[in-house]
């Protein structure tokens, strides 16, 4: 994880600070800047958020060359000592690093006389550069690049040159050029604030960035051709007031419409009928909320499709033996498009001949460069670590894609497909109804905020919603929470039921409601508080009313009260809702 930025141009310290604020979603436990001035490098760093760093650099003399870092700790505790940048012992090089140097222990052993100031893997790089420097900074960078194993995007300044160097493998790195300067950065969204002409550095690349140009080399110094393109401008909301999470939940109606319109106007499924008919299996691959949207979409598609639709957690896909051949289609789902496990899974599918679609909210993200096709979910930028509107839009777009496949295979009729489009068009109003009554969820939150654990239960297509509700609650409130298929409770978890426990029962399918009612009685009679999220009322339970919708579309709406419940619970407990402890918005390490 972590975010890195570097620039050559006016007000480099101030601009680096602005960039770090935009990159803070990638990690926010400590931060730092290295500024090159008149033959020396000054380092400012601190534990805490970018706001804390801003206080330290306030009043610092401006300069035209700086690199910066916002950290999500992997190696070494959260403290100023472990914050980046790191200076080489001779003060000649400063580095910032995103990723993991897997062989850092072996490399450290080759530096026996160095007194390391941190517990990080990253610091090693600064000292290696000093050791390898023989009067040519680029050669030193190339030599060190060849020594490193793992995933890394490293920005380097050297007191001797007017150049910023970068080394890139398996961690995102974007380079940008504009009238005002030259930039490198972990993501296209941030860099587009400074430069529209951008290039994505390929793996195993060293970048040499001067004020007007960028050169790309392999690790042996052979120049590489790398294409520049014009980046989209992303909306910027770093100064918005209030919690992003609540703001983003309230955007769901509008974004669902954008996703539907966007899909209708896009090329949609770009596979011919012949290819679709030959498909043997479809994977829906992602992590966290993105995985949960795949889980839900698979439950929907099972109603139509006559082939295997398999949701898989990206990190599991990498280390298990899932079959892939040229009749395999994979949807790689990722809001950020930068999640390392998901990007790696996409590479794996491609290597084995499968077809890949990125289902993402971020154009020009790493995932879109790996996948053959990209389908935009049009959710707009998400800033809160807890993903909300992206889930609803992912699910809507996946439903459309899977319906198109079912239609092309002749297992979904034209009339049902048209009805589905009408149903999807009506969802924003259904969500708005829930948002208008959000104060009732705030009251329910008061009932669960002091619980020792909250279990979410649902059957078949309601189970993925339970998973997403549970994930939302635990990540921002820190209350222990798990999700189960309702029928599974009595096989062990029932033993945990007592008055300090709450159970959230999701029931949207009328044919399964009586079964869920039995589960509600079972847990209530053991003392648990029960909250039933359903179009119908249940005895022994507080009711959160849902509109009645078709089974294929109800998940897009029924998750909304659970998103609000998590928000209000965390808020009531005084948590930092947008930036929960230990997490980051984008997980760019495996
Ligand atoms: O950017 P992505 O959609 O690939 O992110 C995947 C997960 O890291 C993300 O959904 C995470 O689980 C969220 N914090 C959940 O709210």
Short mmCIF file of C-alpha atoms in Angstrom, two decimals, residues 266-469:
data_model
loop_
_atom_site.label_atom_id
_atom_site.label_comp_id
_atom_site.label_asym_id
_atom_site.label_seq_id
_atom_site.Cartn_x
_atom_site.Cartn_y
_atom_site.Cartn_z
CA UNK A 266 -21.00 1.48 -23.66
CA UNK A 267 -20.00 -1.44 -25.83
CA UNK A 268 -21.18 -3.69 -23.00
CA UNK A 269 -20.22 -7.26 -23.57
CA UNK A 270 -17.73 -7.30 -26.39
CA UNK A 271 -17.81 -11.05 -26.93
CA UNK A 272 -19.48 -12.47 -30.00
CA UNK A 273 -22.35 -14.95 -29.74
CA UNK A 274 -20.04 -17.81 -30.76
CA UNK A 275 -17.61 -17.06 -27.91
CA UNK A 276 -20.43 -16.67 -25.40
CA UNK A 277 -21.95 -19.98 -26.39
CA UNK A 278 -18.62 -21.72 -26.04
CA UNK A 279 -18.09 -20.44 -22.46
CA UNK A 280 -17.62 -23.13 -19.85
CA UNK A 281 -17.31 -21.04 -16.71
CA UNK A 282 -17.38 -17.48 -15.45
CA UNK A 283 -15.30 -16.29 -12.52
CA UNK A 284 -16.23 -13.23 -10.48
CA UNK A 285 -12.99 -12.26 -8.75
CA UNK A 286 -12.35 -9.49 -6.23
CA UNK A 287 -11.52 -8.67 -2.62
CA UNK A 288 -13.61 -7.37 0.27
CA UNK A 289 -16.66 -5.49 -0.89
CA UNK A 290 -15.80 -6.11 -4.54
CA UNK A 291 -15.79 -9.86 -3.83
CA UNK A 292 -19.13 -9.54 -2.03
CA UNK A 293 -20.64 -7.90 -5.10
CA UNK A 294 -19.41 -10.87 -7.14
CA UNK A 295 -20.92 -13.25 -4.58
CA UNK A 296 -24.25 -11.49 -4.92
CA UNK A 297 -24.08 -11.28 -8.73
CA UNK A 298 -23.36 -15.02 -8.88
CA UNK A 299 -26.44 -15.71 -6.76
CA UNK A 300 -28.49 -13.66 -9.24
CA UNK A 301 -26.92 -15.27 -12.31
CA UNK A 302 -27.60 -18.77 -10.97
CA UNK A 303 -31.27 -17.98 -11.60
CA UNK A 304 -30.58 -17.65 -15.33
CA UNK A 305 -27.35 -19.16 -16.44
CA UNK A 306 -26.67 -22.67 -17.59
CA UNK A 307 -22.95 -22.67 -16.77
CA UNK A 308 -20.77 -22.33 -13.69
CA UNK A 309 -20.64 -18.81 -12.26
CA UNK A 310 -18.02 -18.89 -9.54
CA UNK A 311 -17.24 -16.06 -7.13
CA UNK A 312 -13.63 -16.28 -5.91
CA UNK A 313 -11.59 -14.16 -3.51
CA UNK A 314 -8.65 -12.85 -5.56
CA UNK A 315 -5.94 -13.95 -3.11
CA UNK A 316 -7.43 -17.46 -3.03
CA UNK A 317 -7.58 -17.57 -6.81
CA UNK A 318 -3.83 -16.95 -6.91
CA UNK A 319 -2.85 -19.88 -4.72
CA UNK A 320 -5.48 -22.47 -5.57
CA UNK A 321 -5.83 -24.48 -8.69
CA UNK A 322 -8.89 -22.97 -10.38
CA UNK A 323 -9.25 -24.24 -13.94
CA UNK A 324 -8.78 -21.66 -16.69
CA UNK A 325 -8.83 -22.23 -20.43
CA UNK A 326 -9.88 -20.25 -23.47
CA UNK A 327 -13.53 -20.91 -22.67
CA UNK A 328 -13.16 -19.20 -19.31
CA UNK A 329 -14.35 -15.65 -18.75
CA UNK A 330 -13.31 -13.69 -15.65
CA UNK A 331 -14.77 -10.47 -14.34
CA UNK A 332 -12.12 -8.79 -12.20
CA UNK A 333 -14.01 -6.50 -9.86
CA UNK A 334 -12.23 -3.58 -8.19
CA UNK A 335 -13.37 -0.11 -7.26
CA UNK A 336 -9.82 1.28 -7.30
CA UNK A 337 -8.45 -0.96 -10.03
CA UNK A 338 -5.25 -1.05 -7.97
CA UNK A 339 -5.84 -3.97 -5.58
CA UNK A 340 -2.72 -6.09 -5.94
CA UNK A 341 -4.42 -9.48 -5.47
CA UNK A 342 -7.04 -8.67 -8.10
CA UNK A 343 -4.49 -7.35 -10.60
CA UNK A 344 -2.37 -10.50 -10.10
CA UNK A 345 -5.46 -12.70 -10.54
CA UNK A 346 -6.20 -10.93 -13.84
CA UNK A 347 -2.64 -11.62 -14.99
CA UNK A 348 -3.07 -15.28 -14.03
CA UNK A 349 -6.30 -15.64 -16.04
CA UNK A 350 -4.68 -14.04 -19.08
CA UNK A 351 -1.54 -16.17 -18.85
CA UNK A 352 -3.75 -19.25 -18.98
CA UNK A 353 -5.76 -18.11 -21.95
CA UNK A 354 -8.95 -16.90 -20.25
CA UNK A 355 -10.85 -13.77 -21.21
CA UNK A 356 -10.66 -10.84 -18.80
CA UNK A 357 -12.98 -7.94 -18.07
CA UNK A 358 -12.09 -5.26 -15.52
CA UNK A 359 -15.22 -4.10 -13.74
CA UNK A 360 -13.91 -0.94 -12.14
CA UNK A 361 -14.57 2.60 -11.04
CA UNK A 362 -11.14 3.88 -12.08
CA UNK A 363 -10.29 4.34 -15.71
CA UNK A 364 -6.60 3.97 -16.53
CA UNK A 365 -5.96 2.04 -13.32
CA UNK A 366 -3.49 -0.88 -13.26
CA UNK A 367 -6.28 -3.43 -13.66
CA UNK A 368 -7.49 -1.85 -16.88
CA UNK A 369 -4.04 -2.26 -18.41
CA UNK A 370 -3.95 -5.96 -17.53
CA UNK A 371 -7.48 -6.89 -18.64
CA UNK A 372 -8.54 -7.13 -22.28
CA UNK A 373 -11.76 -5.18 -21.71
CA UNK A 374 -12.94 -2.64 -19.18
CA UNK A 375 -16.46 -1.92 -18.01
CA UNK A 376 -16.83 1.27 -16.02
CA UNK A 377 -19.20 1.24 -13.04
CA UNK A 378 -19.57 5.06 -13.03
CA UNK A 379 -19.81 5.33 -9.24
CA UNK A 380 -17.63 8.46 -9.10
CA UNK A 381 -14.64 8.77 -6.79
CA UNK A 382 -14.92 6.97 -3.46
CA UNK A 383 -12.89 8.45 -0.59
CA UNK A 384 -14.20 6.65 2.50
CA UNK A 385 -12.26 3.47 3.20
CA UNK A 386 -15.56 1.62 3.59
CA UNK A 387 -16.80 1.03 0.07
CA UNK A 388 -20.50 1.76 -0.39
CA UNK A 389 -21.79 3.24 -3.66
CA UNK A 390 -19.23 1.20 -5.62
CA UNK A 391 -20.88 -1.99 -4.32
CA UNK A 392 -24.31 -0.96 -5.61
CA UNK A 393 -22.89 0.05 -8.99
CA UNK A 394 -20.69 -3.04 -9.30
CA UNK A 395 -23.71 -5.20 -8.65
CA UNK A 396 -25.84 -3.32 -11.15
CA UNK A 397 -23.20 -3.59 -13.89
CA UNK A 398 -22.48 -7.26 -13.15
CA UNK A 399 -26.21 -7.98 -13.29
CA UNK A 400 -26.33 -6.33 -16.73
CA UNK A 401 -23.27 -8.20 -17.99
CA UNK A 402 -24.53 -11.56 -16.77
CA UNK A 403 -28.00 -10.88 -18.17
CA UNK A 404 -26.39 -10.12 -21.54
CA UNK A 405 -24.55 -13.43 -21.43
CA UNK A 406 -27.74 -15.28 -20.49
CA UNK A 407 -29.58 -13.52 -23.31
CA UNK A 408 -26.85 -14.33 -25.84
CA UNK A 409 -26.97 -17.98 -24.77
CA UNK A 410 -30.73 -18.00 -25.23
CA UNK A 411 -31.55 -18.73 -21.58
CA UNK A 412 -32.96 -15.28 -20.77
CA UNK A 413 -35.84 -14.06 -22.87
CA UNK A 414 -35.97 -10.68 -24.59
CA UNK A 415 -39.04 -9.74 -22.55
CA UNK A 416 -37.44 -10.65 -19.19
CA UNK A 417 -34.34 -8.71 -20.18
CA UNK A 418 -36.44 -5.61 -20.96
CA UNK A 419 -38.33 -5.99 -17.67
CA UNK A 420 -34.98 -6.21 -15.90
CA UNK A 421 -33.87 -2.91 -17.43
CA UNK A 422 -37.10 -1.29 -16.22
CA UNK A 423 -36.62 -2.73 -12.74
CA UNK A 424 -33.05 -1.41 -12.61
CA UNK A 425 -34.25 2.02 -13.72
CA UNK A 426 -36.66 2.08 -10.76
CA UNK A 427 -34.03 1.27 -8.12
CA UNK A 428 -32.84 4.84 -7.45
CA UNK A 429 -36.31 5.71 -6.12
CA UNK A 430 -36.34 2.60 -3.97
CA UNK A 431 -32.96 3.56 -2.48
CA UNK A 432 -34.09 7.14 -2.00
CA UNK A 433 -37.01 5.90 0.11
CA UNK A 434 -34.53 4.19 2.46
CA UNK A 435 -32.27 7.25 2.61
CA UNK A 436 -35.25 9.50 3.43
CA UNK A 437 -35.87 7.35 6.49
CA UNK A 438 -32.22 7.16 7.58
CA UNK A 439 -32.99 8.43 11.08
CA UNK A 440 -34.67 5.11 11.84
CA UNK A 441 -31.35 3.36 11.14
CA UNK A 442 -29.62 5.79 13.49
CA UNK A 443 -32.04 4.61 16.20
CA UNK A 444 -31.34 0.94 15.45
CA UNK A 445 -27.61 1.70 15.67
CA UNK A 446 -28.14 2.81 19.28
CA UNK A 447 -29.48 -0.69 19.99
CA UNK A 448 -26.43 -2.51 18.67
CA UNK A 449 -23.55 -0.16 19.42
CA UNK A 450 -22.74 -1.78 22.78
CA UNK A 451 -23.15 -5.36 21.61
CA UNK A 452 -20.21 -7.74 22.03
CA UNK A 453 -20.86 -9.21 18.58
CA UNK A 454 -23.28 -8.80 15.69
CA UNK A 455 -24.15 -11.72 13.40
CA UNK A 456 -25.69 -11.19 9.99
CA UNK A 457 -27.79 -13.99 8.53
CA UNK A 458 -29.54 -14.56 5.22
CA UNK A 459 -30.42 -17.42 2.90
CA UNK A 460 -29.25 -17.87 -0.73
CA UNK A 461 -29.27 -14.43 -2.41
CA UNK A 462 -29.59 -12.71 0.99
CA UNK A 463 -26.40 -14.31 2.30
CA UNK A 464 -24.02 -12.12 0.23
CA UNK A 465 -25.87 -9.07 1.54
CA UNK A 466 -25.29 -10.37 5.07
CA UNK A 467 -21.58 -10.67 4.23
CA UNK A 468 -21.41 -7.10 3.01
CA UNK A 469 -23.37 -5.74 5.99
#
